Amino acid sequence: MSITESLLKIKSEIPDTVTLVAVSKTKPIADLKEAYTAGQRVFGENKVQEMTQKWEVLPKDIQWHMIGHVQRNKVKYMAEFVSLIHGVDSFKLLKEINKQAKIHNRTIDCLLQIHIAEEDTKFGLSENELLEIVSSEECATLENITIVGLMGMATFTSDEIQIKKEFAALKSIFDRLKNKASKNIKINTLSMGMSGDYKVAIEKGSTMVRIGSSIFGTRNYT
Ligand SMILES: *Cc1c(COP(=O)(O)O)cnc(C)c1O
């Protein structure tokens, strides 16, 4: 199947209320152009430099999502244009995003990443760490970020029961977080689900899926 065919097939399978992030990491500009021509406007990348290079040459109505783990010293390179940062996993990083957004006179939407998988290799906060961040007085002073929701990655396993359990746990944290709404906390986005598990994720309440290989084909490297 071509990129266009795969994209249209996935779009037909997911509800209109779920946002599709086309994960184009490692893929050449031509592939992104094909998806763009097929109507896709939201793209996800996991490396700041690669995303910036693509942003420079592609149409400006694309929304760029940073889905990877972000180092604080890289935030400045994407602060001018990034539309959503999925992997915020520390208060220090949130403060740096706020600082860089302010320099560009913008507000940047952020998702806090929650650790739901069994593997230690995956990044993310516990629910307690999350509550500590969103309840802190200092968080309320960050005027150039908005916390719009949560992101999580399930364990890499073929055990669907395990995946369902992890997504359900993330959904309940998401629902509890809705009570914390404030000036810079507006909870409306639950980013969960990738090529292998997006159907289960949607069943469990995902509002945003990040799909790469099922659209663009397999990657040679990550
Ligand atoms: C690469 C990546 C994806 C997409 O993975 P696929 O299995 O190719 O759909 C989704 N989310 C994150 C955080 C990623 O790094």
mmCIF file of C-alpha atoms and ligand atoms in Angstrom:
data_model
loop_
_atom_site.group_PDB
_atom_site.id
_atom_site.type_symbol
_atom_site.label_atom_id
_atom_site.label_comp_id
_atom_site.label_asym_id
_atom_site.label_seq_id
_atom_site.Cartn_x
_atom_site.Cartn_y
_atom_site.Cartn_z
ATOM 1 C CA MET A 1 0.000 0.000 0.000
ATOM 2 C CA SER A 2 1.148 3.555 -0.699
ATOM 3 C CA ILE A 3 1.464 6.181 2.045
ATOM 4 C CA THR A 4 -1.733 7.801 0.782
ATOM 5 C CA GLU A 5 -3.660 4.524 0.851
ATOM 6 C CA SER A 6 -2.409 3.583 4.318
ATOM 7 C CA LEU A 7 -3.229 7.031 5.673
ATOM 8 C CA LEU A 8 -6.747 7.029 4.281
ATOM 9 C CA LYS A 9 -7.350 3.515 5.564
ATOM 10 C CA ILE A 10 -6.308 4.420 9.120
ATOM 11 C CA LYS A 11 -8.348 7.635 8.986
ATOM 12 C CA SER A 12 -11.411 5.638 8.007
ATOM 13 C CA GLU A 13 -10.845 3.321 10.986
ATOM 14 C CA ILE A 14 -10.496 5.902 13.733
ATOM 15 C CA PRO A 15 -13.334 8.127 15.041
ATOM 16 C CA ASP A 16 -13.370 11.813 13.996
ATOM 17 C CA THR A 17 -12.875 12.749 17.655
ATOM 18 C CA VAL A 18 -9.444 11.081 17.739
ATOM 19 C CA THR A 19 -6.507 13.116 16.384
ATOM 20 C CA LEU A 20 -4.089 11.237 14.156
ATOM 21 C CA VAL A 21 -0.437 12.192 14.562
ATOM 22 C CA ALA A 22 1.521 10.878 11.564
ATOM 23 C CA VAL A 23 4.879 9.847 13.030
ATOM 24 C CA SER A 24 7.386 10.683 10.301
ATOM 25 C CA LYS A 25 10.663 10.265 12.217
ATOM 26 C CA THR A 26 13.558 9.041 10.013
ATOM 27 C CA LYS A 27 11.395 9.415 6.890
ATOM 28 C CA PRO A 28 12.424 11.624 3.934
ATOM 29 C CA ILE A 29 10.707 14.913 3.043
ATOM 30 C CA ALA A 30 9.075 13.291 -0.011
ATOM 31 C CA ASP A 31 7.147 10.910 2.253
ATOM 32 C CA LEU A 32 5.860 13.784 4.391
ATOM 33 C CA LYS A 33 4.854 15.680 1.240
ATOM 34 C CA GLU A 34 2.821 12.712 0.082
ATOM 35 C CA ALA A 35 0.983 12.528 3.415
ATOM 36 C CA TYR A 36 0.463 16.307 3.316
ATOM 37 C CA THR A 37 -1.031 16.112 -0.162
ATOM 38 C CA ALA A 38 -3.366 13.397 1.120
ATOM 39 C CA GLY A 39 -4.604 15.905 3.701
ATOM 40 C CA GLN A 40 -2.477 15.143 6.767
ATOM 41 C CA ARG A 41 -1.525 18.240 8.796
ATOM 42 C CA VAL A 42 -0.269 16.830 12.110
ATOM 43 C CA PHE A 43 3.187 15.245 12.125
ATOM 44 C CA GLY A 44 5.194 13.743 14.978
ATOM 45 C CA GLU A 45 8.979 13.645 15.257
ATOM 46 C CA ASN A 46 11.222 12.436 18.068
ATOM 47 C CA LYS A 47 14.403 14.437 17.398
ATOM 48 C CA VAL A 48 14.453 18.219 17.671
ATOM 49 C CA GLN A 49 17.032 18.766 14.935
ATOM 50 C CA GLU A 50 15.251 16.539 12.423
ATOM 51 C CA MET A 51 11.895 18.172 13.166
ATOM 52 C CA THR A 52 13.394 21.648 12.733
ATOM 53 C CA GLN A 53 14.934 20.725 9.376
ATOM 54 C CA LYS A 54 11.586 19.416 8.154
ATOM 55 C CA TRP A 55 9.690 22.443 9.488
ATOM 56 C CA GLU A 56 12.009 24.752 7.541
ATOM 57 C CA VAL A 57 11.178 23.242 4.156
ATOM 58 C CA LEU A 58 7.566 22.075 4.502
ATOM 59 C CA PRO A 59 4.300 24.099 4.390
ATOM 60 C CA LYS A 60 3.719 26.298 7.402
ATOM 61 C CA ASP A 61 0.215 25.034 8.158
ATOM 62 C CA ILE A 62 1.654 21.758 9.466
ATOM 63 C CA GLN A 63 1.348 21.213 13.208
ATOM 64 C CA TRP A 64 4.580 19.736 14.550
ATOM 65 C CA HIS A 65 4.409 17.465 17.575
ATOM 66 C CA MET A 66 7.526 16.504 19.525
ATOM 67 C CA ILE A 67 6.862 12.953 20.675
ATOM 68 C CA GLY A 68 10.342 11.945 21.842
ATOM 69 C CA HIS A 69 12.295 12.454 25.019
ATOM 70 C CA VAL A 70 13.416 16.089 25.095
ATOM 71 C CA GLN A 71 16.690 17.378 26.490
ATOM 72 C CA ARG A 72 16.362 20.779 28.109
ATOM 73 C CA ASN A 73 19.123 22.347 26.024
ATOM 74 C CA LYS A 74 17.230 21.494 22.804
ATOM 75 C CA VAL A 75 13.957 23.229 23.656
ATOM 76 C CA LYS A 76 15.170 26.569 22.275
ATOM 77 C CA TYR A 77 15.467 25.174 18.739
ATOM 78 C CA MET A 78 11.785 24.246 18.480
ATOM 79 C CA ALA A 79 10.153 26.876 20.708
ATOM 80 C CA GLU A 80 9.304 29.094 17.748
ATOM 81 C CA PHE A 81 7.066 26.573 16.009
ATOM 82 C CA VAL A 82 6.322 23.358 17.947
ATOM 83 C CA SER A 83 2.599 22.923 18.496
ATOM 84 C CA LEU A 84 2.515 20.144 21.133
ATOM 85 C CA ILE A 85 5.234 18.502 23.244
ATOM 86 C CA HIS A 86 4.145 14.992 24.291
ATOM 87 C CA GLY A 87 6.986 13.793 26.485
ATOM 88 C CA VAL A 88 7.279 16.261 29.338
ATOM 89 C CA ASP A 89 8.546 14.237 32.287
ATOM 90 C CA SER A 90 10.006 16.757 34.712
ATOM 91 C CA PHE A 91 9.185 20.123 36.204
ATOM 92 C CA LYS A 92 12.594 21.424 35.119
ATOM 93 C CA LEU A 93 11.740 20.668 31.502
ATOM 94 C CA LEU A 94 8.346 22.333 31.853
ATOM 95 C CA LYS A 95 10.043 25.465 33.195
ATOM 96 C CA GLU A 96 12.501 25.529 30.301
ATOM 97 C CA ILE A 97 9.643 25.183 27.773
ATOM 98 C CA ASN A 98 7.881 28.076 29.508
ATOM 99 C CA LYS A 99 11.032 30.204 29.354
ATOM 100 C CA GLN A 100 11.659 29.543 25.669
ATOM 101 C CA ALA A 101 7.973 30.014 24.749
ATOM 102 C CA LYS A 102 8.055 33.388 26.464
ATOM 103 C CA ILE A 103 11.046 34.484 24.378
ATOM 104 C CA HIS A 104 8.920 33.817 21.284
ATOM 105 C CA ASN A 105 5.842 35.404 22.817
ATOM 106 C CA ARG A 106 3.917 32.125 22.549
ATOM 107 C CA THR A 107 2.131 29.603 24.711
ATOM 108 C CA ILE A 108 3.206 26.001 24.090
ATOM 109 C CA ASP A 109 0.831 23.105 24.772
ATOM 110 C CA CYS A 110 2.359 20.229 26.727
ATOM 111 C CA LEU A 111 1.430 16.675 27.681
ATOM 112 C CA LEU A 112 2.936 15.140 30.792
ATOM 113 C CA GLN A 113 4.282 11.664 30.158
ATOM 114 C CA ILE A 114 3.177 8.963 32.585
ATOM 115 C CA HIS A 115 5.098 5.731 33.090
ATOM 116 C CA ILE A 116 2.556 2.937 32.575
ATOM 117 C CA ALA A 117 4.721 0.167 31.083
ATOM 118 C CA GLU A 118 6.516 -2.589 32.948
ATOM 119 C CA GLU A 119 9.810 -1.757 31.243
ATOM 120 C CA ASP A 120 12.166 0.623 33.055
ATOM 121 C CA THR A 121 13.461 1.823 29.696
ATOM 122 C CA LYS A 122 10.414 3.971 29.114
ATOM 123 C CA PHE A 123 10.311 7.493 30.484
ATOM 124 C CA GLY A 124 7.572 9.061 32.520
ATOM 125 C CA LEU A 125 6.172 10.238 35.827
ATOM 126 C CA SER A 126 4.230 8.335 38.464
ATOM 127 C CA GLU A 127 0.781 9.653 39.370
ATOM 128 C CA ASN A 128 2.227 11.118 42.584
ATOM 129 C CA GLU A 129 4.957 12.967 40.715
ATOM 130 C CA LEU A 130 2.330 14.243 38.284
ATOM 131 C CA LEU A 131 0.147 15.557 41.121
ATOM 132 C CA GLU A 132 3.158 17.160 42.754
ATOM 133 C CA ILE A 133 3.853 19.112 39.554
ATOM 134 C CA VAL A 134 0.312 20.225 38.788
ATOM 135 C CA SER A 135 -0.431 21.167 42.405
ATOM 136 C CA SER A 136 2.691 23.238 42.929
ATOM 137 C CA GLU A 137 2.449 26.998 43.341
ATOM 138 C CA GLU A 138 5.297 27.464 40.912
ATOM 139 C CA CYS A 139 3.433 25.591 38.179
ATOM 140 C CA ALA A 140 0.599 28.104 38.418
ATOM 141 C CA THR A 141 3.062 30.897 37.624
ATOM 142 C CA LEU A 142 4.088 29.433 34.244
ATOM 143 C CA GLU A 143 2.196 31.701 31.859
ATOM 144 C CA ASN A 144 3.638 30.468 28.569
ATOM 145 C CA ILE A 145 2.716 26.789 28.779
ATOM 146 C CA THR A 146 -0.620 24.995 28.931
ATOM 147 C CA ILE A 147 -0.808 21.458 30.261
ATOM 148 C CA VAL A 148 -3.445 19.905 28.004
ATOM 149 C CA GLY A 149 -3.233 16.271 29.025
ATOM 150 C CA LEU A 150 -1.208 13.095 29.295
ATOM 151 C CA MET A 151 0.852 10.754 27.136
ATOM 152 C CA GLY A 152 1.845 7.170 27.781
ATOM 153 C CA MET A 153 3.361 4.149 26.084
ATOM 154 C CA ALA A 154 2.283 0.611 26.887
ATOM 155 C CA THR A 155 4.698 -2.266 27.385
ATOM 156 C CA PHE A 156 6.033 -3.730 24.130
ATOM 157 C CA THR A 157 4.229 -7.059 24.296
ATOM 158 C CA SER A 158 1.731 -9.143 22.361
ATOM 159 C CA ASP A 159 -0.246 -9.659 25.588
ATOM 160 C CA GLU A 160 -3.369 -7.624 24.845
ATOM 161 C CA ILE A 161 -4.700 -7.992 28.393
ATOM 162 C CA GLN A 162 -1.544 -6.351 29.735
ATOM 163 C CA ILE A 163 -1.804 -3.488 27.202
ATOM 164 C CA LYS A 164 -5.481 -2.938 28.025
ATOM 165 C CA LYS A 165 -4.679 -2.811 31.724
ATOM 166 C CA GLU A 166 -1.988 -0.183 31.203
ATOM 167 C CA PHE A 167 -4.152 2.005 28.952
ATOM 168 C CA ALA A 168 -7.059 1.747 31.399
ATOM 169 C CA ALA A 169 -4.747 2.853 34.229
ATOM 170 C CA LEU A 170 -3.626 5.870 32.212
ATOM 171 C CA LYS A 171 -7.235 6.756 31.392
ATOM 172 C CA SER A 172 -8.161 6.805 35.075
ATOM 173 C CA ILE A 173 -5.221 9.092 35.917
ATOM 174 C CA PHE A 174 -6.371 11.313 33.037
ATOM 175 C CA ASP A 175 -9.929 11.436 34.399
ATOM 176 C CA ARG A 176 -8.705 12.316 37.906
ATOM 177 C CA LEU A 177 -6.490 15.059 36.476
ATOM 178 C CA LYS A 178 -9.520 16.814 34.983
ATOM 179 C CA ASN A 179 -10.346 18.083 38.508
ATOM 180 C CA LYS A 180 -7.103 20.056 38.534
ATOM 181 C CA ALA A 181 -8.180 22.474 35.812
ATOM 182 C CA SER A 182 -6.795 26.005 36.217
ATOM 183 C CA LYS A 183 -5.472 28.889 34.153
ATOM 184 C CA ASN A 184 -2.669 26.869 32.568
ATOM 185 C CA ILE A 185 -4.112 23.369 33.050
ATOM 186 C CA LYS A 186 -6.824 22.508 30.525
ATOM 187 C CA ILE A 187 -7.120 18.760 30.282
ATOM 188 C CA ASN A 188 -8.500 17.566 26.948
ATOM 189 C CA THR A 189 -5.898 15.308 25.312
ATOM 190 C CA LEU A 190 -4.965 11.701 26.057
ATOM 191 C CA SER A 191 -2.138 10.634 23.740
ATOM 192 C CA MET A 192 -1.943 6.841 23.709
ATOM 193 C CA GLY A 193 -1.714 4.265 20.956
ATOM 194 C CA MET A 194 0.816 3.493 18.206
ATOM 195 C CA SER A 195 0.715 1.263 15.095
ATOM 196 C CA GLY A 196 0.550 -1.940 17.109
ATOM 197 C CA ASP A 197 -1.981 -0.939 19.733
ATOM 198 C CA TYR A 198 -4.026 2.072 18.580
ATOM 199 C CA LYS A 199 -7.301 0.170 18.312
ATOM 200 C CA VAL A 200 -7.044 -0.990 21.920
ATOM 201 C CA ALA A 201 -5.993 2.530 22.956
ATOM 202 C CA ILE A 202 -9.070 4.088 21.338
ATOM 203 C CA GLU A 203 -11.280 1.482 23.000
ATOM 204 C CA LYS A 204 -9.763 2.589 26.322
ATOM 205 C CA GLY A 205 -10.378 6.312 25.756
ATOM 206 C CA SER A 206 -7.467 7.684 23.734
ATOM 207 C CA THR A 207 -8.087 11.037 22.011
ATOM 208 C CA MET A 208 -4.793 11.125 20.087
ATOM 209 C CA VAL A 209 -2.896 8.290 18.402
ATOM 210 C CA ARG A 210 0.725 8.441 17.213
ATOM 211 C CA ILE A 211 1.109 6.217 14.163
ATOM 212 C CA GLY A 212 4.307 5.765 12.192
ATOM 213 C CA SER A 213 5.102 2.435 10.575
ATOM 214 C CA SER A 214 1.493 1.644 9.609
ATOM 215 C CA ILE A 215 1.487 4.816 7.481
ATOM 216 C CA PHE A 216 5.069 5.215 6.257
ATOM 217 C CA GLY A 217 6.318 1.615 6.419
ATOM 218 C CA THR A 218 8.922 0.132 8.721
ATOM 219 C CA ARG A 219 11.953 2.141 9.809
ATOM 220 C CA ASN A 220 15.533 1.001 9.474
ATOM 221 C CA TYR A 221 16.573 2.825 12.611
ATOM 222 C CA THR A 222 14.841 4.740 15.365
HETATM 223 C C1 LIG B 1 8.090 6.013 17.005
HETATM 224 C C2 LIG B 1 7.031 6.390 17.960
HETATM 225 C C3 LIG B 1 5.682 6.169 17.660
HETATM 226 C C4 LIG B 1 5.200 5.494 16.397
HETATM 227 O O1 LIG B 1 5.531 4.139 16.406
HETATM 228 P P1 LIG B 1 4.928 3.113 15.304
HETATM 229 O O2 LIG B 1 4.987 1.810 15.990
HETATM 230 O O3 LIG B 1 5.828 3.207 14.124
HETATM 231 O O4 LIG B 1 3.553 3.545 14.985
HETATM 232 C C5 LIG B 1 4.741 6.588 18.585
HETATM 233 N N1 LIG B 1 5.091 7.187 19.727
HETATM 234 C C6 LIG B 1 6.374 7.414 20.054
HETATM 235 C C7 LIG B 1 6.685 8.082 21.344
HETATM 236 C C8 LIG B 1 7.393 7.026 19.198
HETATM 237 O O5 LIG B 1 8.669 7.253 19.528
#
